[in-house]
Tab-separated table of C-alpha atoms in Angstrom:
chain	number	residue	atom	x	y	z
C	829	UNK	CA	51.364	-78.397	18.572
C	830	UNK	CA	52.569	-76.472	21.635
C	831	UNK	CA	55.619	-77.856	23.575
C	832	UNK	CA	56.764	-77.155	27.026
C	833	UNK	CA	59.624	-78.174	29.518
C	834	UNK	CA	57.994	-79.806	32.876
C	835	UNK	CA	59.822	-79.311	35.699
C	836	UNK	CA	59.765	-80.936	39.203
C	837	UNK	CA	62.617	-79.464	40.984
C	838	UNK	CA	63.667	-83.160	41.673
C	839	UNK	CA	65.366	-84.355	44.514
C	840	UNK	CA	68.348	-86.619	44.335
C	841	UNK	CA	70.855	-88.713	46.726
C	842	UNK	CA	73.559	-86.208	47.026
C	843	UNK	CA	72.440	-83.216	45.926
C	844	UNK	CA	71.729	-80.411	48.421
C	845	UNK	CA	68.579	-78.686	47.862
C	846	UNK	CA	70.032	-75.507	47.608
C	847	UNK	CA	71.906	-77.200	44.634
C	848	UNK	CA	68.645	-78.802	42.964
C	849	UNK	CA	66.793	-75.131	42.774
C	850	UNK	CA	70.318	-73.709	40.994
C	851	UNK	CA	70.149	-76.839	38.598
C	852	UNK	CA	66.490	-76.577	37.681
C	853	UNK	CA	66.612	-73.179	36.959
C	854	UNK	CA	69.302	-73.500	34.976
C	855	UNK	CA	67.606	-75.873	33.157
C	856	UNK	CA	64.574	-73.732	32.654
C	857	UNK	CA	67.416	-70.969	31.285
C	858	UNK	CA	67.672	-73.710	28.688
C	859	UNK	CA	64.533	-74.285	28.021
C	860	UNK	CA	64.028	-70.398	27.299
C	861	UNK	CA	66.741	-70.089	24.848
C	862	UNK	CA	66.561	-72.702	23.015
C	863	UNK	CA	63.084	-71.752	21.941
C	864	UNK	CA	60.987	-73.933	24.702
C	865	UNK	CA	57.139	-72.757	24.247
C	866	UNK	CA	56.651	-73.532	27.683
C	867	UNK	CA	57.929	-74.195	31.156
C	868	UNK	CA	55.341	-76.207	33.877
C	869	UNK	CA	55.722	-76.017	37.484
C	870	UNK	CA	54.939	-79.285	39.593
C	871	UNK	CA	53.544	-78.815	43.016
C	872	UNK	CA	54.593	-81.534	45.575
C	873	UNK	CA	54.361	-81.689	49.556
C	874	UNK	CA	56.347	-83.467	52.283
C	875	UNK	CA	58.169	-85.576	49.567
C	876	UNK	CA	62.295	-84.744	50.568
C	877	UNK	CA	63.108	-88.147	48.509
C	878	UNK	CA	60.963	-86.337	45.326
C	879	UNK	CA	60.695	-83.124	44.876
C	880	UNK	CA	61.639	-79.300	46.872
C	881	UNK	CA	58.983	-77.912	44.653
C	882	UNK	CA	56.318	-77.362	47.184
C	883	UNK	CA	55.364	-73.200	46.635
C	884	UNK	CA	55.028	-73.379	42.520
C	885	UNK	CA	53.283	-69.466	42.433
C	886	UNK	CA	56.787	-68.168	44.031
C	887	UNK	CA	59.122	-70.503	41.784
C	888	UNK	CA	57.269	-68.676	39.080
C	889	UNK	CA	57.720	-65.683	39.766
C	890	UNK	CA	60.461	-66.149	39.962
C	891	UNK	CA	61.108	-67.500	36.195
C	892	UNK	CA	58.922	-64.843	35.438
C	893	UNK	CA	61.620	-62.384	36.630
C	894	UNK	CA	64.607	-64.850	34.487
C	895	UNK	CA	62.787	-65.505	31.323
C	896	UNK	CA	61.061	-62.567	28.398
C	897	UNK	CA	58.847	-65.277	25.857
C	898	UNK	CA	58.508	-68.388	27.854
C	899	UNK	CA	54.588	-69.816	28.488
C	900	UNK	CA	54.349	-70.227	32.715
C	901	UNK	CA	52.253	-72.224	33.233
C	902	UNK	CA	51.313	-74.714	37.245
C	903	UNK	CA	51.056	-78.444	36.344
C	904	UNK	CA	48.700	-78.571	38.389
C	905	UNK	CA	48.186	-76.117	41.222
C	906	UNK	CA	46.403	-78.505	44.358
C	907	UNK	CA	43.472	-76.016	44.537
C	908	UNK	CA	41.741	-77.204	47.810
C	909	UNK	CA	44.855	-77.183	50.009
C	910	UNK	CA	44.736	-73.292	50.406
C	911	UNK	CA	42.441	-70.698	50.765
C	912	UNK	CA	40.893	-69.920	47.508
C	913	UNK	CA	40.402	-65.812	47.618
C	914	UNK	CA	44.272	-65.868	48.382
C	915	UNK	CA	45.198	-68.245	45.328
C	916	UNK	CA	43.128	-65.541	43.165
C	917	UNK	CA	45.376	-62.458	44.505
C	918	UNK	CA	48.286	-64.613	44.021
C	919	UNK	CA	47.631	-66.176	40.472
C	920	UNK	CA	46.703	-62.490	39.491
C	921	UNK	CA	49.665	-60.745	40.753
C	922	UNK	CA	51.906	-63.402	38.804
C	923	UNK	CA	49.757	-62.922	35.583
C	924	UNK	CA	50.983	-59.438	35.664
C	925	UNK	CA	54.527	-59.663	36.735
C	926	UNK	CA	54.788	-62.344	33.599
C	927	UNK	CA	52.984	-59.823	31.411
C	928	UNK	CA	50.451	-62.327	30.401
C	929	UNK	CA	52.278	-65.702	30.166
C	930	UNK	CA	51.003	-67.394	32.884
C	931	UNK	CA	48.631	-70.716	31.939
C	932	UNK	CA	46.506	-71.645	35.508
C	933	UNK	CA	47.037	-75.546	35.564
C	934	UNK	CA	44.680	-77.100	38.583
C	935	UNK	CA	44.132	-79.768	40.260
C	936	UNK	CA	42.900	-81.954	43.067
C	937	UNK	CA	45.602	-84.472	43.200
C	938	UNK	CA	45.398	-88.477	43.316
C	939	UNK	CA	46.559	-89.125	46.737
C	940	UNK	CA	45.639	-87.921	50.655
C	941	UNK	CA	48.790	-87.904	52.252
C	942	UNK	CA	49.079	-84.275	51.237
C	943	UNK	CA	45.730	-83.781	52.380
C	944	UNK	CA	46.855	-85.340	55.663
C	945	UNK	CA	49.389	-82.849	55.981
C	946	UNK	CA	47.577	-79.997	55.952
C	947	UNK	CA	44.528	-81.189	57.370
C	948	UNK	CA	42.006	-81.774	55.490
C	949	UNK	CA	40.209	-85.000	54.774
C	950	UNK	CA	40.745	-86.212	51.060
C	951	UNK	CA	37.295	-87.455	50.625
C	952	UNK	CA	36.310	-83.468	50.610
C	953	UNK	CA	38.478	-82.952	47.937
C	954	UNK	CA	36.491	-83.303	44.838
C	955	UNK	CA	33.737	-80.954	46.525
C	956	UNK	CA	36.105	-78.167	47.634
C	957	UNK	CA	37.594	-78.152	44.509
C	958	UNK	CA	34.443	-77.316	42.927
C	959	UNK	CA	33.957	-74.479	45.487
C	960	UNK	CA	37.548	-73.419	44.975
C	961	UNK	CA	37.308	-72.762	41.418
C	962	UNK	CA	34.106	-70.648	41.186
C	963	UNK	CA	35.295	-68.501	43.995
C	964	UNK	CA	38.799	-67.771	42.219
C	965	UNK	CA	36.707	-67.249	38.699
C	966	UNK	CA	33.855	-64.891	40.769
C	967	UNK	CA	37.104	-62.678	42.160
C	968	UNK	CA	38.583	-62.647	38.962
C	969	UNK	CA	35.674	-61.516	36.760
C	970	UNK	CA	33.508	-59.739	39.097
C	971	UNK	CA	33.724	-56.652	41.145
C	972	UNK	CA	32.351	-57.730	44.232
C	973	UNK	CA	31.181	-60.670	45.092
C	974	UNK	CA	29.814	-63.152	48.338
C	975	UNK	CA	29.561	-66.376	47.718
C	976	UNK	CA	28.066	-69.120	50.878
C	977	UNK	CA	29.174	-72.682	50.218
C	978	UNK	CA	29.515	-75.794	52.266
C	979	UNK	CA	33.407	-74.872	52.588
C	980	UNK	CA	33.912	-71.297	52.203
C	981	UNK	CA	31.830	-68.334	52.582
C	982	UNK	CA	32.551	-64.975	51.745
C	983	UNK	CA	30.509	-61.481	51.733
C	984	UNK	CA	30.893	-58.585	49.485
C	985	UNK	CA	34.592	-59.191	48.836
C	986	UNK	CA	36.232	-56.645	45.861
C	987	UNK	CA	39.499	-59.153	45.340
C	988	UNK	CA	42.531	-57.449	43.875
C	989	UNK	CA	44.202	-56.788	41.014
C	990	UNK	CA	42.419	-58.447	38.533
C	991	UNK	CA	44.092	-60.787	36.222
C	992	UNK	CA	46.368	-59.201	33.387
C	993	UNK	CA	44.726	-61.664	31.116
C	994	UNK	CA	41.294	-61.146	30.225
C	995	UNK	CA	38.762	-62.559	31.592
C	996	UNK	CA	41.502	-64.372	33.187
C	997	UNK	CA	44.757	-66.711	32.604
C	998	UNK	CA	44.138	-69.677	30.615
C	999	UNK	CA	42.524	-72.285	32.889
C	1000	UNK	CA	43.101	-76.376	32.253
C	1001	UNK	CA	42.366	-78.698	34.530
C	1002	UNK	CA	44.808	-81.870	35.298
C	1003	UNK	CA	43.879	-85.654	35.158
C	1004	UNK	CA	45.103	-88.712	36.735
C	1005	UNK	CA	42.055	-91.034	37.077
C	1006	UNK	CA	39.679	-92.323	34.954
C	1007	UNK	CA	36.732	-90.813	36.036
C	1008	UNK	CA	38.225	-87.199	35.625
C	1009	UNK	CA	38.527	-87.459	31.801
C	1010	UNK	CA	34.430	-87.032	31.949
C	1011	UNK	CA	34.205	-84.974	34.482
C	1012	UNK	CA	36.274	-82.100	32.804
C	1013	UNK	CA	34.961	-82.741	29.579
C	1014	UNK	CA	31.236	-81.683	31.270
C	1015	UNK	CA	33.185	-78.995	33.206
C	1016	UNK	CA	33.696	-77.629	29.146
C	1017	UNK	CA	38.163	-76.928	30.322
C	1018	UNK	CA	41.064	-78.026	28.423
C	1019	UNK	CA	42.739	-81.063	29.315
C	1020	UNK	CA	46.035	-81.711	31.109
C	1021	UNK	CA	46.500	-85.751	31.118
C	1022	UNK	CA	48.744	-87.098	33.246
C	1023	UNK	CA	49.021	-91.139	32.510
C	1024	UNK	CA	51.474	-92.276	34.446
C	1025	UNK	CA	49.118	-94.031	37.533
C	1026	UNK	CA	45.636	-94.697	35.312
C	1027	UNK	CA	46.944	-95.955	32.253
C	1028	UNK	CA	49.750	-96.254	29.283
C	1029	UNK	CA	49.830	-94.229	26.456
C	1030	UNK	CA	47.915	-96.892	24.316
C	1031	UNK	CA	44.970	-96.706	27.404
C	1032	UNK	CA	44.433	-92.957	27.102
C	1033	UNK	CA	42.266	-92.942	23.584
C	1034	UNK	CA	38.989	-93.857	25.174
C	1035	UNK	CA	39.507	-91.920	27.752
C	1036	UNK	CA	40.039	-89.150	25.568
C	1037	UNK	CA	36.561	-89.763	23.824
C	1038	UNK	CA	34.953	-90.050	27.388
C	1039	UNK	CA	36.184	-86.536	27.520
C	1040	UNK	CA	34.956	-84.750	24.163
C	1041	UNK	CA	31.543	-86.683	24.168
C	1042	UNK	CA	30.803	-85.527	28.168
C	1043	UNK	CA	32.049	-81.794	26.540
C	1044	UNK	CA	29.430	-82.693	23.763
C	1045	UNK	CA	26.661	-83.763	25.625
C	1046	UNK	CA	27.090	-80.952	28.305
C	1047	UNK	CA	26.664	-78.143	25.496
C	1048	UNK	CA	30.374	-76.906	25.033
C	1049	UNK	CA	31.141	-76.266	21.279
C	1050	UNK	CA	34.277	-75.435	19.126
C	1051	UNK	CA	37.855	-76.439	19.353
C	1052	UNK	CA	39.882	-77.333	22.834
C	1053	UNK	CA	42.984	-77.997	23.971
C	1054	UNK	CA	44.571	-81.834	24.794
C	1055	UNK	CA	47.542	-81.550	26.642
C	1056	UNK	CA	49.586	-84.892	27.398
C	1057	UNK	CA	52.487	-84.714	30.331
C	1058	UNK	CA	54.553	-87.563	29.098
C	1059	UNK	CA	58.524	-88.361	29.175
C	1060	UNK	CA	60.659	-87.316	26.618
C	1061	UNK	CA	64.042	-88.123	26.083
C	1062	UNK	CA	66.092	-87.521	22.757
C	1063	UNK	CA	69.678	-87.942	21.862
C	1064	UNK	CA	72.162	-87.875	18.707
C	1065	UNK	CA	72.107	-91.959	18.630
C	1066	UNK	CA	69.104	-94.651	19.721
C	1067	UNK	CA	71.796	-96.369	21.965
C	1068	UNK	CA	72.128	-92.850	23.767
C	1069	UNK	CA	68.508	-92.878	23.940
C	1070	UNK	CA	67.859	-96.091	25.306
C	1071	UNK	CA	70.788	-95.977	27.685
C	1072	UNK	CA	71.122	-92.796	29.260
C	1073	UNK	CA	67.123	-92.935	30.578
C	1074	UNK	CA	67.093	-96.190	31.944
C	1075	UNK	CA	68.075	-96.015	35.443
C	1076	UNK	CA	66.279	-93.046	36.237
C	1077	UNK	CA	63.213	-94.296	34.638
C	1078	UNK	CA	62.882	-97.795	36.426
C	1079	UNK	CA	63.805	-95.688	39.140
C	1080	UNK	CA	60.648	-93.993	38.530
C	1081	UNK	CA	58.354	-96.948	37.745
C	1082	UNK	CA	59.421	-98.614	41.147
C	1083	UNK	CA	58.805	-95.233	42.807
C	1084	UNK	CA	55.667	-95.011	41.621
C	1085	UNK	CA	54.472	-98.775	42.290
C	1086	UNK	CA	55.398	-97.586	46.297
C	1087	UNK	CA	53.283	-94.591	45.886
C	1088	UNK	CA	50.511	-96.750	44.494
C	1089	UNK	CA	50.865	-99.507	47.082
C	1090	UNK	CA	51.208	-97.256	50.250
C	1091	UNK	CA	47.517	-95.254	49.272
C	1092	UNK	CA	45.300	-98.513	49.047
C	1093	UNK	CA	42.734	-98.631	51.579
C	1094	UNK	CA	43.876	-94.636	52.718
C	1095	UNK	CA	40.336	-92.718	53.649
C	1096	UNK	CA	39.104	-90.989	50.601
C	1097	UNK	CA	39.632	-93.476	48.155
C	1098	UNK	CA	36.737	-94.874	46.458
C	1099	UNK	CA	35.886	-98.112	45.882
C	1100	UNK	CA	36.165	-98.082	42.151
C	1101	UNK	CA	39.559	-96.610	42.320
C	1102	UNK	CA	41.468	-100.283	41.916
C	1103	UNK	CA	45.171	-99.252	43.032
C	1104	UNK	CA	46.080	-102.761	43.568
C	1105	UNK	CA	45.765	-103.971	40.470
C	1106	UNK	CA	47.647	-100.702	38.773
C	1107	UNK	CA	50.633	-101.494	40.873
C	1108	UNK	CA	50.426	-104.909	39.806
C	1109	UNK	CA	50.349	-104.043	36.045
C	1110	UNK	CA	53.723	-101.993	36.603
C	1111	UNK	CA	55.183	-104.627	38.255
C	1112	UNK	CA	55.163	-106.912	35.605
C	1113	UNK	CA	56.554	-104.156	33.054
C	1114	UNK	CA	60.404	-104.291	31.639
C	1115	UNK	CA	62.089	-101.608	30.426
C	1116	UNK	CA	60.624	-102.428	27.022
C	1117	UNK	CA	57.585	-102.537	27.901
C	1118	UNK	CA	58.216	-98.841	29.643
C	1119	UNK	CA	59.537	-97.885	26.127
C	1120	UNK	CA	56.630	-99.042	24.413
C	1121	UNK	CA	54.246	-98.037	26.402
C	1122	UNK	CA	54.609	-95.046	28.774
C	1123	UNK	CA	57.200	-93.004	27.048
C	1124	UNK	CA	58.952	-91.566	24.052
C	1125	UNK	CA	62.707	-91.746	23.604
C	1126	UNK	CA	64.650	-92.290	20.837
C	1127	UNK	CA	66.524	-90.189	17.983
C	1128	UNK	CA	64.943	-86.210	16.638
C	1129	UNK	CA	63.311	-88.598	14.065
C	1130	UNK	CA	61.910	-91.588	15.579
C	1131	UNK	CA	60.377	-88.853	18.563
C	1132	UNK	CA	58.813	-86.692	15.700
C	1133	UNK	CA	57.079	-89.889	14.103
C	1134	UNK	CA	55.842	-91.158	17.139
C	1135	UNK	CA	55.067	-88.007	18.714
C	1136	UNK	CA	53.007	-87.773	15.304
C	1137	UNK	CA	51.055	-90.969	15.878
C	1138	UNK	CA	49.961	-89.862	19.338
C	1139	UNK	CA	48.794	-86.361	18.357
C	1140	UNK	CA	47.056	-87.716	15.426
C	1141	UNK	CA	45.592	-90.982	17.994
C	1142	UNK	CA	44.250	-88.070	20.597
C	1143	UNK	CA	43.857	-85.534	19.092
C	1144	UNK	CA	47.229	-83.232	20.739
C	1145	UNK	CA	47.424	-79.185	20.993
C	1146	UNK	CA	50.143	-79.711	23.240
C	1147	UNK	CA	52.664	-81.845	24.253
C	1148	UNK	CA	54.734	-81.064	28.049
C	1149	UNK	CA	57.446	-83.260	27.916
C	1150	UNK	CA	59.633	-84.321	30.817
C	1151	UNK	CA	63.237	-85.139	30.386
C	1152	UNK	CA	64.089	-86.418	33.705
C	1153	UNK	CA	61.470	-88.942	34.586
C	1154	UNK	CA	62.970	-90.873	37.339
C	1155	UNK	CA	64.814	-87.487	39.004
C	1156	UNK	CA	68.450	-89.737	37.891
C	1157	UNK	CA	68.771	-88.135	34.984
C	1158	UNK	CA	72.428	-86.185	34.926
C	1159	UNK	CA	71.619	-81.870	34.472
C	1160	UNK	CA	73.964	-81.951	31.137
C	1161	UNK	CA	72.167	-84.782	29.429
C	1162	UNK	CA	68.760	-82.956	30.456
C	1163	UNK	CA	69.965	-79.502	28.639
C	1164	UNK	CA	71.187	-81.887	25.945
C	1165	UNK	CA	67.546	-83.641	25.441
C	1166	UNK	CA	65.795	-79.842	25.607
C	1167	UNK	CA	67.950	-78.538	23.000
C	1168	UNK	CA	67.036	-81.568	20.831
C	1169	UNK	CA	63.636	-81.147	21.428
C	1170	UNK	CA	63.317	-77.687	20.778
C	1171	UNK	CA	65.605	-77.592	17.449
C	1172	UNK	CA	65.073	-80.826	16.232
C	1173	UNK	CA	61.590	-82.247	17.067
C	1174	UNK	CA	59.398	-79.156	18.040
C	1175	UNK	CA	60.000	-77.822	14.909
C	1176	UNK	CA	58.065	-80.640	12.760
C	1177	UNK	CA	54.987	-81.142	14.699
C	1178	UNK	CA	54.132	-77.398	14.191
């Protein structure tokens, strides 16, 4: 199983931002030499409270630049928000300036307000996305091309360079709602689950079997990849464990139940997409509950066994644990929990 660091760039009360992109590299530093597989880029917009990380293809170039082994790879890269020819020449340039360790996470995100802020109306999303991704794979892996969609439309374009990585980078597409598990699945990509707004960890089995049998039925064959974001937090003692995390992560939980709230009833939102009764479910969780259910802390050994249970439950190539869920978590006790990780946990699930 394939591990890797994720890494939001995280805002927090008192920290300049200038400081947060020193601290998050340096944290990715750790990550690289302490054996990390993998370091994953978040992309977030017009968030001050959350996250600086809003330009994810220069921060990786930049850790391109800093690191020699270390997997790059975009967790997940909002395809629809920018013009998809230019994403191609971008992603293409940073495939070779990493020498081929670059892993092209997408996305259409869960929410509009990004949309909003550049735009475009969310309800397009799903369909531009779809537009976006055969354009990108059309410059990659063809000379010239034209292409004449609803969105875009292009004539006899030769895109350049062409990806390092033959045909092209290693494509997965993210999910964060229900309906997405299928949808990739007949789209025939790996998998990049994100639970944390559509379900717990004990939710996301069926969801993973919506996935392989829509793979199935659509014709795909042979082995794929089943990658699960998910909080990880490991320390010398299970008191450490359970203490150190907690603020940060109900932190998080309340966070999220805002983010939740404020998008009901926003244009774009289907009908079947029942945010109301999601924030109400995280309401009524404790930190136990949180512990039990939507993350993995604890001591090298109790993460290993039930790090075990999940890849064995959904079938896991790769796991891309976060150490700072909640953005609280102190920089020293984040290089602490990577350095576990990597020596002590990493090491028996491969």
């Amino acid at each position: 199983m394939e591990f890797g660091l994720f890494v939001e760039f995280p805002s927090r009360e008192g920290t300049t931002q200038a400081q947060i992109f020193k601290d998050s590299m340096e944290l990715i530093q750790a990550a690289e030499d302490s054996g990390s597989e993998g370091v994953w880029l978040a992309e977030y917009h017009f968030d001050p409270g959350r996250s600086v990380l809003s330009a994810p293809v220069t921060v990786a170039g930049a850790v391109a630049a800093r690191t020699k082994k270390v997997k790059i790879g975009l967790a997940v890269h909002v395809l629809p928000l920018r013009n998809p020819v230019q994403i191609a020449e971008e992603i293409a340039t940073l495939d070779h300036l990493s020498d081929g360790r670059l892993d092209f996470g997408i996305g259409r995100s869960a929410f509009p307000r990004i949309y909003q802020g550049y735009g475009f109306d969310y309800s397009e999303s799903r369909d531009r996305f779809d537009e976006c991704l055969e354009i990108i794979l059309k410059s990659w892996t063809e000379e010239r091309f034209s292409f004449k969609g609803k969105y875009y439309q292009y004539d006899d374009l030769c895109v350049v360079p062409k990806p390092l990585q033959k045909p092209h980078p290693p494509i997965r597409i993210g999910a964060t709602s229900a309906d997405t598990f299928e949808m990739v699945g007949r789209m025939g990509y790996p998998i990049f689950i994100n639970p944390s707004r559509v379900a717990t960890l004990l939710d996301l089995k069926p969801l993973v079997a919506d996935f392989h049998q829509a793979r199935e039925k659509a014709g795909h064959s042979g082995q794929v990849d089943v990658g699960l974001r998910v909080p990880v937090y490991v320390a010398e003692t299970k008191e450490k464990a359970y203490s150190e995390p907690k603020e940060s992560t109900m932190f998080q939980m309340q966070r999220l139940i805002n983010v939740i709230t404020q998008s009901i009833g926003e244009a774009g939102i289907s009908a079947g997409d029942d945010r109301a009764a999601q924030a109400e479910r995280l309401k009524a969780m404790t930190y136990e509950d949180v512990l039990a259910n939507m993350v993995v802390y604890g001591t090298p050994e109790s993460v290993v066994e039930r790090l075990q249970e999940l890849q064995e439950e959904l079938g896991l190539t790769q796991v891309i644990y976060e150490v700072n869920f909640g953005c609280n978590v102190p920089l020293e006790h984040q290089i602490k929990a990577v350095r576990l990780i990597n020596e002590k946990v990493a090491p028996n699930l491969n």
